[in-house]
Short mmCIF file of N, CA and C in Angstrom, two decimals:
data_model
loop_
_atom_site.label_atom_id
_atom_site.label_comp_id
_atom_site.label_asym_id
_atom_site.label_seq_id
_atom_site.Cartn_x
_atom_site.Cartn_y
_atom_site.Cartn_z
N UNK S 1 -8.81 -0.15 -1.46
CA UNK S 1 -9.17 0.96 -2.51
C UNK S 1 -8.86 2.28 -1.87
N UNK S 2 -8.44 3.31 -2.06
CA UNK S 2 -8.06 4.57 -1.27
C UNK S 2 -9.45 5.42 -1.34
N UNK S 3 -10.15 5.28 -2.27
CA UNK S 3 -11.49 6.06 -2.18
C UNK S 3 -12.41 5.51 -0.89
N UNK S 4 -12.65 4.53 -0.57
CA UNK S 4 -13.08 3.67 0.41
C UNK S 4 -12.82 3.70 1.69
N UNK S 5 -11.34 4.02 1.79
CA UNK S 5 -10.52 4.31 2.93
C UNK S 5 -10.77 5.56 3.44
N UNK S 6 -10.90 6.49 2.27
CA UNK S 6 -10.79 7.94 2.85
C UNK S 6 -12.26 8.35 2.94
N UNK S 7 -12.96 7.52 2.46
CA UNK S 7 -14.70 7.56 2.89
C UNK S 7 -14.88 7.49 3.94
N UNK S 8 -14.72 6.14 4.58
CA UNK S 8 -14.73 5.70 5.91
C UNK S 8 -14.58 6.38 6.81
N UNK S 9 -13.21 7.25 6.28
CA UNK S 9 -12.98 8.46 7.52
C UNK S 9 -13.41 9.45 7.55
N UNK S 10 -14.34 9.60 6.58
CA UNK S 10 -15.04 11.01 6.58
C UNK S 10 -14.39 11.93 6.10
N UNK S 11 -13.65 11.66 4.93
CA UNK S 11 -12.56 12.47 4.23
C UNK S 11 -13.33 12.89 2.86
N UNK S 12 -13.03 14.45 2.65
CA UNK S 12 -13.81 15.14 1.44
C UNK S 12 -12.65 14.34 0.58
N UNK S 13 -13.24 13.82 -1.04
CA UNK S 13 -12.85 13.47 -1.90
C UNK S 13 -13.36 14.30 -3.21
N UNK S 14 -12.19 14.66 -3.94
CA UNK S 14 -12.57 15.69 -4.91
C UNK S 14 -11.90 15.15 -6.15
N UNK S 15 -12.92 14.77 -7.29
CA UNK S 15 -12.52 13.82 -8.53
C UNK S 15 -12.57 14.80 -9.77
N UNK S 16 -11.44 14.47 -10.33
CA UNK S 16 -11.26 15.08 -11.94
C UNK S 16 -12.18 15.31 -12.74
N UNK S 17 -12.43 16.02 -13.41
CA UNK S 17 -13.75 16.10 -14.29
C UNK S 17 -13.49 15.11 -15.39
N UNK S 18 -14.72 14.09 -15.97
CA UNK S 18 -14.16 13.35 -16.67
C UNK S 18 -13.26 13.94 -18.10
N UNK S 19 -14.14 15.40 -18.41
CA UNK S 19 -13.62 15.83 -19.81
C UNK S 19 -11.97 16.82 -19.36
N UNK S 20 -11.47 16.40 -18.11
CA UNK S 20 -10.42 17.49 -18.28
C UNK S 20 -8.95 16.65 -18.62
N UNK S 21 -8.09 17.45 -19.31
CA UNK S 21 -7.17 17.09 -20.05
C UNK S 21 -6.23 17.43 -19.21
N UNK S 22 -6.19 18.33 -18.24
CA UNK S 22 -4.97 18.72 -17.12
C UNK S 22 -5.56 19.56 -16.21
N UNK S 23 -5.58 20.06 -15.22
CA UNK S 23 -5.63 20.46 -13.91
C UNK S 23 -5.49 22.25 -13.94
N UNK S 24 -5.21 22.88 -15.30
CA UNK S 24 -5.02 24.36 -15.56
C UNK S 24 -5.62 25.06 -14.94
N UNK S 25 -7.03 24.57 -15.23
CA UNK S 25 -8.33 25.54 -14.61
C UNK S 25 -8.83 25.27 -13.57
N UNK S 26 -8.86 24.21 -13.09
CA UNK S 26 -9.32 23.68 -11.83
C UNK S 26 -9.12 24.45 -10.81
N UNK S 27 -9.69 24.58 -9.47
CA UNK S 27 -9.69 25.15 -8.65
C UNK S 27 -10.35 24.64 -7.12
N UNK S 28 -9.67 24.49 -6.10
CA UNK S 28 -9.71 23.89 -5.07
C UNK S 28 -11.06 24.96 -4.45
N UNK S 29 -12.13 23.79 -4.25
CA UNK S 29 -12.96 24.51 -3.36
C UNK S 29 -12.57 25.32 -2.14
N UNK S 30 -13.78 26.57 -2.58
CA UNK S 30 -13.19 27.58 -1.21
C UNK S 30 -14.17 27.42 -0.03
N UNK S 31 -15.48 26.35 -0.19
CA UNK S 31 -16.12 26.86 0.94
C UNK S 31 -15.83 26.38 2.11
N UNK S 32 -14.31 26.03 2.55
CA UNK S 32 -13.47 25.78 3.79
C UNK S 32 -11.95 25.79 3.55
N UNK S 33 -11.43 26.19 4.38
CA UNK S 33 -9.83 25.98 4.35
C UNK S 33 -9.63 24.66 4.31
N UNK S 34 -8.70 23.99 3.52
CA UNK S 34 -7.75 23.27 3.47
C UNK S 34 -6.33 22.66 4.22
N UNK S 35 -5.86 22.35 5.02
CA UNK S 35 -4.41 22.08 5.34
C UNK S 35 -3.69 21.46 4.46
N UNK S 36 -3.67 20.16 3.84
CA UNK S 36 -2.98 19.57 3.08
C UNK S 36 -3.77 18.73 1.86
N UNK S 37 -3.18 19.02 0.69
CA UNK S 37 -3.81 17.79 -0.18
C UNK S 37 -2.90 16.37 -0.06
N UNK S 38 -3.59 15.61 -0.44
CA UNK S 38 -3.00 14.15 -0.82
C UNK S 38 -3.24 13.41 -2.18
N UNK S 39 -1.94 13.07 -2.98
CA UNK S 39 -2.58 12.22 -3.84
C UNK S 39 -1.95 10.95 -3.99
N UNK S 40 -3.01 10.46 -4.58
CA UNK S 40 -2.46 8.88 -4.45
C UNK S 40 -2.70 8.00 -5.80
N UNK S 41 -1.82 7.65 -6.54
CA UNK S 41 -1.84 7.33 -8.07
C UNK S 41 -2.98 8.24 -8.86
N UNK S 42 -2.40 9.23 -8.96
CA UNK S 42 -3.13 10.07 -9.80
C UNK S 42 -2.30 10.42 -11.25
N UNK S 43 -2.95 10.80 -12.15
CA UNK S 43 -1.94 10.96 -13.32
C UNK S 43 -2.05 12.51 -14.10
N UNK S 44 -2.39 13.29 -13.15
CA UNK S 44 -1.93 14.44 -13.69
C UNK S 44 -0.94 15.76 -12.77
N UNK S 45 -0.41 16.38 -13.79
CA UNK S 45 0.39 17.34 -12.95
C UNK S 45 -0.46 18.33 -12.38
N UNK S 46 -0.58 18.40 -11.03
CA UNK S 46 -0.77 19.52 -9.93
C UNK S 46 0.18 20.86 -10.25
N UNK S 47 -1.14 21.41 -10.44
CA UNK S 47 -0.21 23.19 -10.99
C UNK S 47 -0.06 24.01 -9.55
N UNK S 48 0.68 24.84 -9.73
CA UNK S 48 1.27 25.28 -8.66
C UNK S 48 0.52 26.45 -7.78
N UNK S 49 -0.72 26.53 -8.75
CA UNK S 49 -2.35 27.26 -7.84
C UNK S 49 -2.79 26.35 -7.07
N UNK S 50 -3.02 25.02 -7.73
CA UNK S 50 -3.53 23.99 -6.53
C UNK S 50 -2.80 23.67 -5.17
N UNK S 51 -1.39 23.60 -5.49
CA UNK S 51 -0.61 23.34 -4.37
C UNK S 51 -0.46 24.76 -3.45
N UNK S 52 -0.37 25.36 -3.92
CA UNK S 52 -0.49 26.69 -2.97
C UNK S 52 -1.90 26.97 -2.63
N UNK S 53 -3.00 26.51 -2.54
CA UNK S 53 -4.47 26.68 -2.13
C UNK S 53 -4.19 25.88 -0.82
N UNK S 54 -3.52 25.13 -0.38
CA UNK S 54 -3.50 24.60 0.67
C UNK S 54 -2.47 24.86 1.65
N UNK S 55 -2.79 25.11 2.98
CA UNK S 55 -2.16 25.47 3.86
C UNK S 55 -0.52 25.16 4.18
N UNK S 56 -0.44 23.58 3.90
CA UNK S 56 0.44 22.87 4.10
C UNK S 56 1.17 22.30 2.66
N UNK S 57 0.67 22.51 1.86
CA UNK S 57 0.83 22.22 0.49
C UNK S 57 -0.15 20.53 -0.15
N UNK S 58 1.00 20.36 -0.64
CA UNK S 58 0.38 18.57 -0.67
C UNK S 58 1.51 17.97 -1.01
N UNK S 59 1.17 16.30 -0.48
CA UNK S 59 2.26 15.41 -0.58
C UNK S 59 1.59 14.24 -1.57
N UNK S 60 2.35 13.45 -1.84
CA UNK S 60 2.03 12.38 -2.92
C UNK S 60 2.46 11.17 -1.75
N UNK S 61 1.73 9.98 -2.64
CA UNK S 61 2.03 8.58 -2.12
C UNK S 61 2.41 7.99 -3.30
N UNK S 62 3.64 7.48 -3.62
CA UNK S 62 4.26 7.07 -4.70
C UNK S 62 4.62 5.61 -4.54
N UNK S 63 4.31 4.36 -5.57
CA UNK S 63 4.34 2.78 -5.32
C UNK S 63 5.74 2.55 -5.99
N UNK S 64 7.10 3.79 -5.40
CA UNK S 64 8.61 3.16 -5.61
C UNK S 64 9.26 3.81 -4.63
N UNK S 65 10.63 3.48 -4.61
CA UNK S 65 11.26 3.88 -3.75
C UNK S 65 12.07 4.98 -4.38
N UNK S 66 11.35 6.55 -4.63
CA UNK S 66 12.08 7.42 -5.35
C UNK S 66 13.34 7.53 -4.82
N UNK S 67 14.11 8.16 -5.90
CA UNK S 67 13.59 8.68 -6.87
C UNK S 67 13.62 7.83 -8.04
N UNK S 68 14.22 6.62 -8.06
CA UNK S 68 13.89 5.55 -8.90
C UNK S 68 12.52 5.10 -9.39
N UNK S 69 12.38 5.11 -10.54
CA UNK S 69 10.89 5.13 -11.33
C UNK S 69 10.15 5.97 -10.92
N UNK S 70 10.46 7.43 -11.27
CA UNK S 70 9.63 8.49 -11.18
C UNK S 70 8.61 8.65 -12.57
N UNK S 71 7.59 8.75 -11.87
CA UNK S 71 6.32 8.71 -13.19
C UNK S 71 5.63 7.49 -13.28
N UNK S 72 4.95 7.44 -14.12
CA UNK S 72 3.83 6.56 -14.77
C UNK S 72 4.42 4.87 -14.51
N UNK S 73 3.83 3.73 -13.88
CA UNK S 73 3.85 2.21 -14.26
C UNK S 73 5.06 1.98 -13.19
N UNK S 74 5.58 2.87 -11.92
CA UNK S 74 6.60 2.30 -11.27
C UNK S 74 6.60 0.58 -10.74
N UNK S 75 5.46 -0.02 -10.48
CA UNK S 75 5.49 -1.19 -10.13
C UNK S 75 6.11 -2.15 -11.26
N UNK S 76 5.25 -2.28 -12.34
CA UNK S 76 5.51 -2.56 -13.71
C UNK S 76 7.21 -2.84 -13.93
N UNK S 77 7.86 -1.67 -13.81
CA UNK S 77 9.03 -0.88 -13.92
C UNK S 77 10.22 -1.98 -13.08
N UNK S 78 9.41 -2.01 -12.02
CA UNK S 78 10.40 -2.86 -11.07
C UNK S 78 10.27 -4.10 -11.28
N UNK S 79 9.45 -4.62 -11.54
CA UNK S 79 9.31 -6.52 -12.20
C UNK S 79 9.66 -6.39 -13.72
N UNK S 80 9.59 -5.50 -14.56
CA UNK S 80 10.44 -5.31 -16.22
C UNK S 80 11.66 -5.73 -15.67
N UNK S 81 12.47 -4.72 -14.45
CA UNK S 81 13.89 -4.72 -14.52
C UNK S 81 14.65 -5.67 -13.68
N UNK S 82 13.71 -6.43 -13.24
CA UNK S 82 14.12 -7.27 -12.40
C UNK S 82 14.74 -7.13 -11.07
N UNK S 83 13.98 -5.92 -10.66
CA UNK S 83 14.66 -5.36 -9.12
C UNK S 83 14.03 -6.25 -7.95
N UNK S 84 14.90 -6.48 -6.96
CA UNK S 84 14.64 -7.52 -5.95
C UNK S 84 13.95 -6.70 -4.94
N UNK S 85 13.67 -5.72 -4.88
CA UNK S 85 12.56 -5.25 -3.81
C UNK S 85 12.45 -3.57 -4.29
N UNK S 86 11.13 -3.35 -4.02
CA UNK S 86 10.83 -1.88 -4.06
C UNK S 86 9.71 -1.37 -2.57
N UNK S 87 9.29 -0.47 -2.60
CA UNK S 87 8.48 0.08 -1.86
C UNK S 87 7.37 1.47 -2.28
N UNK S 88 7.46 2.18 -0.81
CA UNK S 88 6.29 3.20 -1.14
C UNK S 88 7.00 4.32 -0.55
N UNK S 89 7.05 5.45 -1.29
CA UNK S 89 7.39 6.90 -0.69
C UNK S 89 6.38 7.98 -0.65
N UNK S 90 6.46 8.89 0.34
CA UNK S 90 5.80 9.63 0.50
C UNK S 90 6.51 10.99 0.38
N UNK S 91 5.91 12.20 -0.54
CA UNK S 91 6.72 13.48 -0.87
C UNK S 91 6.25 14.19 -1.02
N UNK S 92 6.79 15.48 -1.04
CA UNK S 92 5.95 16.57 -0.85
C UNK S 92 5.82 16.94 -2.89
N UNK S 93 4.70 17.49 -2.92
CA UNK S 93 4.48 17.67 -4.47
C UNK S 93 5.27 19.19 -5.17
N UNK S 94 6.15 18.70 -6.16
CA UNK S 94 6.94 19.98 -6.44
C UNK S 94 5.73 20.54 -7.57
N UNK S 95 6.03 21.66 -7.47
CA UNK S 95 5.26 22.53 -8.60
C UNK S 95 5.61 22.68 -10.15
N UNK S 96 6.74 22.01 -10.24
CA UNK S 96 7.55 22.26 -11.70
C UNK S 96 7.57 20.81 -12.58
N UNK S 97 7.86 19.57 -11.53
CA UNK S 97 8.10 18.24 -12.22
C UNK S 97 7.19 17.45 -11.32
N UNK S 98 7.03 15.96 -12.08
CA UNK S 98 6.29 14.71 -11.51
C UNK S 98 7.08 14.10 -10.37
N UNK S 99 6.76 14.02 -9.42
CA UNK S 99 7.65 12.94 -8.75
C UNK S 99 9.09 13.57 -8.18
N UNK S 100 9.23 14.65 -8.21
CA UNK S 100 10.60 15.56 -7.76
C UNK S 100 10.76 16.23 -6.37
N UNK S 101 9.82 16.34 -5.93
CA UNK S 101 9.86 16.86 -4.73
C UNK S 101 10.36 15.88 -3.47
N UNK S 102 10.53 16.83 -2.40
CA UNK S 102 11.56 16.26 -0.77
C UNK S 102 10.68 15.11 -0.84
N UNK S 103 11.46 14.09 -0.57
CA UNK S 103 11.26 12.85 0.38
C UNK S 103 10.98 12.68 1.66
N UNK S 104 9.57 12.21 2.31
CA UNK S 104 9.39 12.71 3.95
C UNK S 104 9.52 11.49 3.74
N UNK S 105 9.11 10.28 3.70
CA UNK S 105 9.65 9.03 4.42
C UNK S 105 9.46 8.27 3.10
N UNK S 106 10.01 7.09 3.65
CA UNK S 106 9.75 5.85 2.35
C UNK S 106 9.73 4.41 2.98
N UNK S 107 9.54 3.59 2.61
CA UNK S 107 9.26 2.20 3.22
C UNK S 107 9.25 0.65 2.49
N UNK S 108 10.31 -0.01 2.76
CA UNK S 108 10.34 -0.95 1.74
C UNK S 108 9.26 -2.20 2.21
N UNK S 109 8.56 -2.24 0.96
CA UNK S 109 7.30 -2.98 1.43
C UNK S 109 7.15 -4.20 0.54
N UNK S 110 7.59 -4.58 -0.51
CA UNK S 110 7.41 -5.79 -1.71
C UNK S 110 8.65 -6.13 -1.70
N UNK S 111 9.07 -7.67 -1.49
CA UNK S 111 9.99 -8.21 -2.36
C UNK S 111 10.08 -8.78 -3.45
N UNK S 112 10.46 -8.71 -4.73
CA UNK S 112 9.95 -9.34 -5.71
C UNK S 112 11.12 -10.14 -6.21
N UNK S 113 10.60 -11.37 -6.41
CA UNK S 113 11.36 -12.58 -6.57
C UNK S 113 11.22 -13.35 -8.30
N UNK S 114 12.26 -12.94 -9.22
CA UNK S 114 11.89 -13.53 -10.51
C UNK S 114 12.76 -14.86 -10.62
N UNK S 115 12.01 -15.90 -11.16
CA UNK S 115 12.45 -17.11 -11.74
C UNK S 115 12.14 -17.50 -12.78
N UNK S 116 12.67 -18.48 -13.26
CA UNK S 116 12.29 -19.43 -14.89
C UNK S 116 11.81 -20.11 -14.61
N UNK S 117 10.88 -20.62 -15.54
CA UNK S 117 10.55 -22.27 -15.99
C UNK S 117 11.23 -22.60 -16.80
N UNK S 118 12.17 -23.15 -16.64
CA UNK S 118 13.41 -23.86 -17.52
C UNK S 118 12.56 -24.68 -18.44
N UNK S 119 11.85 -25.60 -18.25
CA UNK S 119 10.91 -26.37 -19.56
C UNK S 119 9.98 -25.57 -20.71
N UNK S 120 9.60 -24.18 -20.14
CA UNK S 120 8.59 -23.57 -21.06
C UNK S 120 9.40 -22.29 -21.44
N UNK S 121 10.71 -22.06 -20.70
CA UNK S 121 11.59 -20.87 -21.10
C UNK S 121 10.81 -19.46 -21.11
N UNK S 122 9.85 -19.69 -20.10
CA UNK S 122 8.95 -18.19 -19.67
C UNK S 122 9.51 -17.80 -18.30
N UNK S 123 9.79 -16.38 -17.97
CA UNK S 123 9.91 -15.94 -16.93
C UNK S 123 8.48 -15.75 -15.98
N UNK S 124 8.61 -16.37 -15.04
CA UNK S 124 7.63 -16.46 -13.94
C UNK S 124 7.60 -15.15 -12.91
N UNK S 125 6.58 -14.70 -12.45
CA UNK S 125 7.00 -13.56 -11.25
C UNK S 125 6.37 -13.81 -10.34
N UNK S 126 6.91 -14.13 -8.80
CA UNK S 126 6.78 -14.18 -7.60
C UNK S 126 6.32 -12.97 -7.06
N UNK S 127 5.42 -12.56 -6.36
CA UNK S 127 5.68 -11.19 -5.69
C UNK S 127 4.91 -11.67 -4.35
N UNK S 128 5.89 -11.72 -3.07
CA UNK S 128 5.68 -11.38 -1.92
C UNK S 128 5.52 -10.16 -1.34
N UNK S 129 4.35 -9.92 -0.58
CA UNK S 129 4.17 -8.37 -0.03
C UNK S 129 4.25 -8.60 1.65
N UNK S 130 5.11 -8.09 2.12
CA UNK S 130 5.44 -7.69 3.54
C UNK S 130 4.51 -7.05 4.29
#
């Protein structure tokens, strides 16, 4: 779990208020200077006023080989479309679109093998993690 890893490394974590529908009114705490924002599996668009509050902007860790499967549910889409591989991308946050920032690095980390159970005529999914 990302939160457990962050906490074990004594990183501050800021959670979205449960009632928030977007982040247009949310502000980065100003009690100290923050160098970089990191977003992992986050369903809200990060507006420009939040990205610019960090000295070096913000990055997103996305579970696909962008630009393929930008947006929500990239792992599910890779399986649904029968991709033989997928991975993880780290990219700069774009202040206008989801998952459209400059890609900083990518790593292929999962090979997906789809097979069919001919007796039951059902698709079976085997996922191998490397």
